[in-house]
Coordinates of C-alpha atoms and ligand atoms in Angstrom, one line a residue:
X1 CA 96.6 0.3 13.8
X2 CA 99.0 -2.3 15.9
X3 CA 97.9 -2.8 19.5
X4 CA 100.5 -2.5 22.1
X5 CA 100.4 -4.2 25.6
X6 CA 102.8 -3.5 28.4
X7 CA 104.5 -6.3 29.6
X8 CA 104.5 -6.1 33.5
X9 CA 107.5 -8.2 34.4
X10 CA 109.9 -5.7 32.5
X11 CA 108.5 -2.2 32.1
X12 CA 108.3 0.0 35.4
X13 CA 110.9 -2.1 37.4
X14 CA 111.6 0.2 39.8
X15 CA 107.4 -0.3 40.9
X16 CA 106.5 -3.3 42.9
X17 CA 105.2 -5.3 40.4
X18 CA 101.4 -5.2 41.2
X19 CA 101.5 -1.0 41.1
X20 CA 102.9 -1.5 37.5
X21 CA 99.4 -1.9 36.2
X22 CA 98.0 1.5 37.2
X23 CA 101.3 2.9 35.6
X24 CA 100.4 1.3 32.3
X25 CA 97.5 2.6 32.1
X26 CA 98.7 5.9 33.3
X27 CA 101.0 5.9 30.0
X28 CA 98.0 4.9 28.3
X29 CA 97.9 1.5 28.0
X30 CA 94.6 -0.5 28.0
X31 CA 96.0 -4.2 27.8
X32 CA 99.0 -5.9 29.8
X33 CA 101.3 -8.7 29.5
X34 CA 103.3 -10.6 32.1
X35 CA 105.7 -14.0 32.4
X36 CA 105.3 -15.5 36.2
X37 CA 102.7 -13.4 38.3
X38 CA 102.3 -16.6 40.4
X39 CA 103.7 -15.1 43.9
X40 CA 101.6 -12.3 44.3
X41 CA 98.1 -12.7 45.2
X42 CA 95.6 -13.7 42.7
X43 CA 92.6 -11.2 44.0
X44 CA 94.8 -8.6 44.9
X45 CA 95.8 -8.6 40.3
X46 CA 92.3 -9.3 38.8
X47 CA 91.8 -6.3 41.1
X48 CA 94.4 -3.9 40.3
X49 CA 93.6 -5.0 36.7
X50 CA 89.8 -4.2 37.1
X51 CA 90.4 -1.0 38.8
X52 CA 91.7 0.6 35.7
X53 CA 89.9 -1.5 33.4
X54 CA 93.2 -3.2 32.0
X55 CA 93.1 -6.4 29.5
X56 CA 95.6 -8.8 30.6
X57 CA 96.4 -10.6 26.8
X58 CA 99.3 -12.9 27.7
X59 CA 101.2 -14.8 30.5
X60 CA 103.4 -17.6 30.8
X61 CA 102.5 -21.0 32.4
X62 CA 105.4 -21.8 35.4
X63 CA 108.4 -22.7 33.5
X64 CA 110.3 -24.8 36.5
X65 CA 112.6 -23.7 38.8
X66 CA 113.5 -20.3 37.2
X67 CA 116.5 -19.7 39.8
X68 CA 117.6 -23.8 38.9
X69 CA 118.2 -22.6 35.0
X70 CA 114.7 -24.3 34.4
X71 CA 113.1 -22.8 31.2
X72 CA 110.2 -24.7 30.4
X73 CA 109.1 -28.5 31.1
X74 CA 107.2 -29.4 28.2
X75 CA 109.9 -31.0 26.4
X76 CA 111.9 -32.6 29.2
X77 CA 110.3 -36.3 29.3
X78 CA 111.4 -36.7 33.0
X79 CA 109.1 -33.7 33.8
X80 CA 105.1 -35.5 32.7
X81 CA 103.5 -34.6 36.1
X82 CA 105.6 -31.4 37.1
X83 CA 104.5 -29.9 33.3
X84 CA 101.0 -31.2 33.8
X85 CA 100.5 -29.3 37.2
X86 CA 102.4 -26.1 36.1
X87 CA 99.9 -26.2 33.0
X88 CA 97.1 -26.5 35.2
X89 CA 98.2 -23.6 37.2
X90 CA 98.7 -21.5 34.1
X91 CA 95.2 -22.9 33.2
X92 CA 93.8 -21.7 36.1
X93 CA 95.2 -18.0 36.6
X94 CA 94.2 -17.3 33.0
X95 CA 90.8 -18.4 33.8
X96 CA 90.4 -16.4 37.0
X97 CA 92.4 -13.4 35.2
X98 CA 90.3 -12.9 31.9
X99 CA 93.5 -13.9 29.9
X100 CA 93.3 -15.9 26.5
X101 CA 96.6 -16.9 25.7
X102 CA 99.0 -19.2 27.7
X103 CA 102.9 -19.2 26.5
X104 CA 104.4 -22.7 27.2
X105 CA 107.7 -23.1 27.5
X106 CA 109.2 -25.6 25.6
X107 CA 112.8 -25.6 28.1
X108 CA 116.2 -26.4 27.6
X109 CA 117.0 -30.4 27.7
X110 CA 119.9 -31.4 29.6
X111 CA 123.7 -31.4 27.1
X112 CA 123.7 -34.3 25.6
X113 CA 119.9 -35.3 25.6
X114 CA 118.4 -37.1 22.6
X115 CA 116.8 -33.8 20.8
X116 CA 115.2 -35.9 18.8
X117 CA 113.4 -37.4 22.4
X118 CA 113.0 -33.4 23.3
X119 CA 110.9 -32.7 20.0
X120 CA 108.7 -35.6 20.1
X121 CA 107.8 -35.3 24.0
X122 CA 107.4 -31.2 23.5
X123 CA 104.8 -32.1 20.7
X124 CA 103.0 -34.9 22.8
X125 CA 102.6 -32.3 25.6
X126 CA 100.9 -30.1 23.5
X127 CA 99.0 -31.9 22.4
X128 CA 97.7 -32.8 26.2
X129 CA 97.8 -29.1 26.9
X130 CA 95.2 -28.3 24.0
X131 CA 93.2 -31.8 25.5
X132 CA 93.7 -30.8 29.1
X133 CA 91.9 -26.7 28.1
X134 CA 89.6 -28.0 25.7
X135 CA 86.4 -25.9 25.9
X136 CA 88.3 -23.3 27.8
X137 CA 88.4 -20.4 24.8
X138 CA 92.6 -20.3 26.0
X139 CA 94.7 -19.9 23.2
X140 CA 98.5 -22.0 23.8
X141 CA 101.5 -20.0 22.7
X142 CA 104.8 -21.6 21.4
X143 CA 108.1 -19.1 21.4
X144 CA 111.1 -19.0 19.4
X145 CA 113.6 -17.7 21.9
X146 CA 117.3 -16.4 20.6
X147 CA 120.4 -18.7 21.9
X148 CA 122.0 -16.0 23.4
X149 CA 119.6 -14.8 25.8
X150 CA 118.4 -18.3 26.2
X151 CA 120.9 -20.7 25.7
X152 CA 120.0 -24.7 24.9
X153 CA 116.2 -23.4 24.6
X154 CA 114.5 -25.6 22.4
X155 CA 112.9 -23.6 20.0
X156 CA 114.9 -20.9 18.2
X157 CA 113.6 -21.0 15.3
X158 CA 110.6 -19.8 13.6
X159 CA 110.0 -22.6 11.0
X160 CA 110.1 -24.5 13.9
X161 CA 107.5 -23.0 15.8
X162 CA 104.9 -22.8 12.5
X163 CA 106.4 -26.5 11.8
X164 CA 105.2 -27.7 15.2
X165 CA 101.7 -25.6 15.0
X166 CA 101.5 -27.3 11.6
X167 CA 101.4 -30.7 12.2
X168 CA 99.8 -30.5 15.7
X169 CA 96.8 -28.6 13.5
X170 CA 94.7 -26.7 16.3
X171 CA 93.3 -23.5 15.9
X172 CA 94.1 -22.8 19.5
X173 CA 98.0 -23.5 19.4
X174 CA 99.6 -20.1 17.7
X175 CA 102.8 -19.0 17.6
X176 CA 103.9 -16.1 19.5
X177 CA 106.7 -13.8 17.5
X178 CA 108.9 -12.0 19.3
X179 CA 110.3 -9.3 16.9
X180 CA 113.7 -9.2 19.2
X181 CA 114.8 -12.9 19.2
X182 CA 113.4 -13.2 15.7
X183 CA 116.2 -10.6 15.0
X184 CA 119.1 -12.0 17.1
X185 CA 118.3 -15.4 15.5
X186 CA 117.1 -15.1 12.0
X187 CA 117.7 -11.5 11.0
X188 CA 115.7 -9.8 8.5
X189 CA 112.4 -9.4 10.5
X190 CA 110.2 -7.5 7.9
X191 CA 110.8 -10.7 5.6
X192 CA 110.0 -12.7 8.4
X193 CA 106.5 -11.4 9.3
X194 CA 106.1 -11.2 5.6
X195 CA 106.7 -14.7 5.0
X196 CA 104.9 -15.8 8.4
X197 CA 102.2 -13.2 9.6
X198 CA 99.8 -14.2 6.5
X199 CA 99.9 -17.9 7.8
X200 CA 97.2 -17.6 10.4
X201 CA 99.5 -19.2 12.6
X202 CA 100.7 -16.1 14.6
X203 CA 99.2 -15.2 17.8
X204 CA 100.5 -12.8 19.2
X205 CA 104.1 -10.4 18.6
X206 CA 106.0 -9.0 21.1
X207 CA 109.2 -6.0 20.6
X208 CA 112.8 -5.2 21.7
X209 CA 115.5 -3.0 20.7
X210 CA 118.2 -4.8 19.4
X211 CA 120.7 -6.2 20.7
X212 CA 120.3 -4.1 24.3
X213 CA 116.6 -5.4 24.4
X214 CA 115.9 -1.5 25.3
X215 CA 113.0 0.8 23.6
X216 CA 112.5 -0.4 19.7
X217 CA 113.2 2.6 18.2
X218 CA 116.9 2.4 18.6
X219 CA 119.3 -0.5 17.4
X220 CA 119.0 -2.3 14.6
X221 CA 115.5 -3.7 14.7
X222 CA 113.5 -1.6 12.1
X223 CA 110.5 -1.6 14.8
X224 CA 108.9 1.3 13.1
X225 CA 108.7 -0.3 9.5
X226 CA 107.9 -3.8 11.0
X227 CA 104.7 -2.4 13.0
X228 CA 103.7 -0.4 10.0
X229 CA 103.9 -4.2 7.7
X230 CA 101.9 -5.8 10.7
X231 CA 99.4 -3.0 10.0
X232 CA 99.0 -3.3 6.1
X233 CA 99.0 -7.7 6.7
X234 CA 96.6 -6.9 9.3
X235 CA 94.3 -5.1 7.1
X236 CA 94.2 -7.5 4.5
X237 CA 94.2 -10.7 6.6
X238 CA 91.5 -9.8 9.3
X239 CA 94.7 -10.0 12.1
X240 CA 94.4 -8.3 15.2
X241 CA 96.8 -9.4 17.8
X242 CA 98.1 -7.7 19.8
X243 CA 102.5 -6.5 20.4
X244 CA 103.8 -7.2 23.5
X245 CA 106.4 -4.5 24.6
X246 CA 108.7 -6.8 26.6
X247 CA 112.2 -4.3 27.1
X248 CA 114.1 -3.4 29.2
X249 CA 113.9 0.4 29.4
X250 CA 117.2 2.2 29.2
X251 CA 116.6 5.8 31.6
X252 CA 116.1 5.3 35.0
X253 CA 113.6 6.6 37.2
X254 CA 115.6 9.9 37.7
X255 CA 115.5 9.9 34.3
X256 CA 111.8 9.6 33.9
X257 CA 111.7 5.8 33.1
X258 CA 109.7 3.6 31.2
X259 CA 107.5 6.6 30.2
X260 CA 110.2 8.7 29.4
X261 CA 110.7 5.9 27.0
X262 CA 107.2 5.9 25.2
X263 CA 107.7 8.5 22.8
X264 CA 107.8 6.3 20.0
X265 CA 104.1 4.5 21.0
X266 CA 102.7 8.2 21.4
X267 CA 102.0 8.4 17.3
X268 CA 99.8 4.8 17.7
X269 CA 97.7 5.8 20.7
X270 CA 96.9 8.9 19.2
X271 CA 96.1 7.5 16.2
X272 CA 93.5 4.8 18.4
X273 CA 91.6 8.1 20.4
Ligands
LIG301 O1 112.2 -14.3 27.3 C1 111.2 -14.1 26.6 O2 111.2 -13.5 25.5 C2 109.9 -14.6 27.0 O3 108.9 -14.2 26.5 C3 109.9 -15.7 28.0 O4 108.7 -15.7 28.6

């Protein structure tokens, strides 16, 4: 049966962010996601988490000046000892937070860079990053992310993201597939995680409605039929990964909010009691 985490830095946004936890595990929950948690106080998370016994499964190491258009540093080659430190950082918090797998942002090189520069620098850093947690048990996570939401990111593409994996050739460096930008990008998902999921190379999914990036069961993503094909792959493969549930939820608090919005997870945590 798929796993389903709640990503923190989208679901419940009208919480502060640090109450969001209880909230997921009201709505029954028992494992979390976030992107940046870096300006709240470490303690005051690895409490809230332990408080209601919540798995934190996946957070991003600092991309860069968010508010600057920074996505990522790992592939701009001016950035060696800002990527380094942010990688540290991300290092660190997962450590202290229980959390095995780090998403690194590849970022968006300047119009007009060399891309050829970009790729070969992204893959060098990588390959530090895996050297820099060796021994840790932290998994690194590589993204396609769709044009539109992200424009000039790097990595779009999911041949891309396996390519890289490929050649670097460390168990610990997965790629994590987000059913929503696979979508906006690529189309055709179920072929997708039909041609990709089996690889071994997949480390973690994570689910949108498309093209709103609300609730998955409305728009054209076919979430329903995609988790069922991550089951059946699942069963036959030994995967058990987890999907991130990073959306934007359409009703409002007045409306009931993110939880109004669960109905369609209801069916899978039943099916887990
Ligand atoms: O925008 C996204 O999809 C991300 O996961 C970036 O962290």
């Amino acid at each position: 049966m798929p796993q389903f985490a709640a990503n923190l830095s989208w679901l419940y946004p009208h919480l502060p962010f640090l109450d969001r936890v209880a909230a997921a595990a009201r709505d029954g929950f028992r494992a979390v996601e976030c992107t940046f948690p870096y300006d709240r106080p470490l303690r005051v998370l690895q409490d809230r988490l332990n408080d209601v016994s919540m798995r934190l499964v996946l957070m991003n190491a600092p991309c860069g000046d968010w508010a600057a258009g920074e996505r990522g540093l790992a592939a701009l080659p001016d950035r060696e000892a800002d990527f380094r430190a942010a990688l540290q950082q991300g290092a660190d918090w997962a450590h202290a937070l229980d959390c095995p797998r780090l998403h690194v942002l590849a970022g968006c090189p300047a119009p007009g860079a060399d891309l050829a520069t970009a790729w070969a620098v992204y893959e060098e850093r990588l390959r530090w990053a895996l050297d820099a947690t060796q021994g840790s048990g932290l998994t690194l996570m590589i993204e396609p992310i769709n044009a539109h939401d992200m424009p000039g990111y790097l990595l779009s593409e999911q041949a891309q993201a396996h390519a890289v994996v490929a050649r670097i050739g460390s168990d610990r460096l997965k790629v994590q597939m987000d059913l929503y930008h696979c979508q906006r990008t690529e189309g055709d998902v179920l072929a997708q995680i039909q041609k990709w999921l089996p690889t071994g190379q997949v480390g973690h999914f994570q689910v949108a409605g498309v093209p709103d990036r609300g609730e998955p069961d409305q728009g054209e993503l076919p979430a329903l039929d995609a988790f069922a094909l991550i089951d059946e792959i699942s069963a036959s493969t030994g995967w058990s990964g987890w999907i991130g549930c990073e959306y934007r939820p359409r009703r409002d608090p007045s409306q009931g909010g993110t939880s109004a919005g669960l109905d369609w997870l209801r069916p899978y945590q039943d099916a887990a009691v």
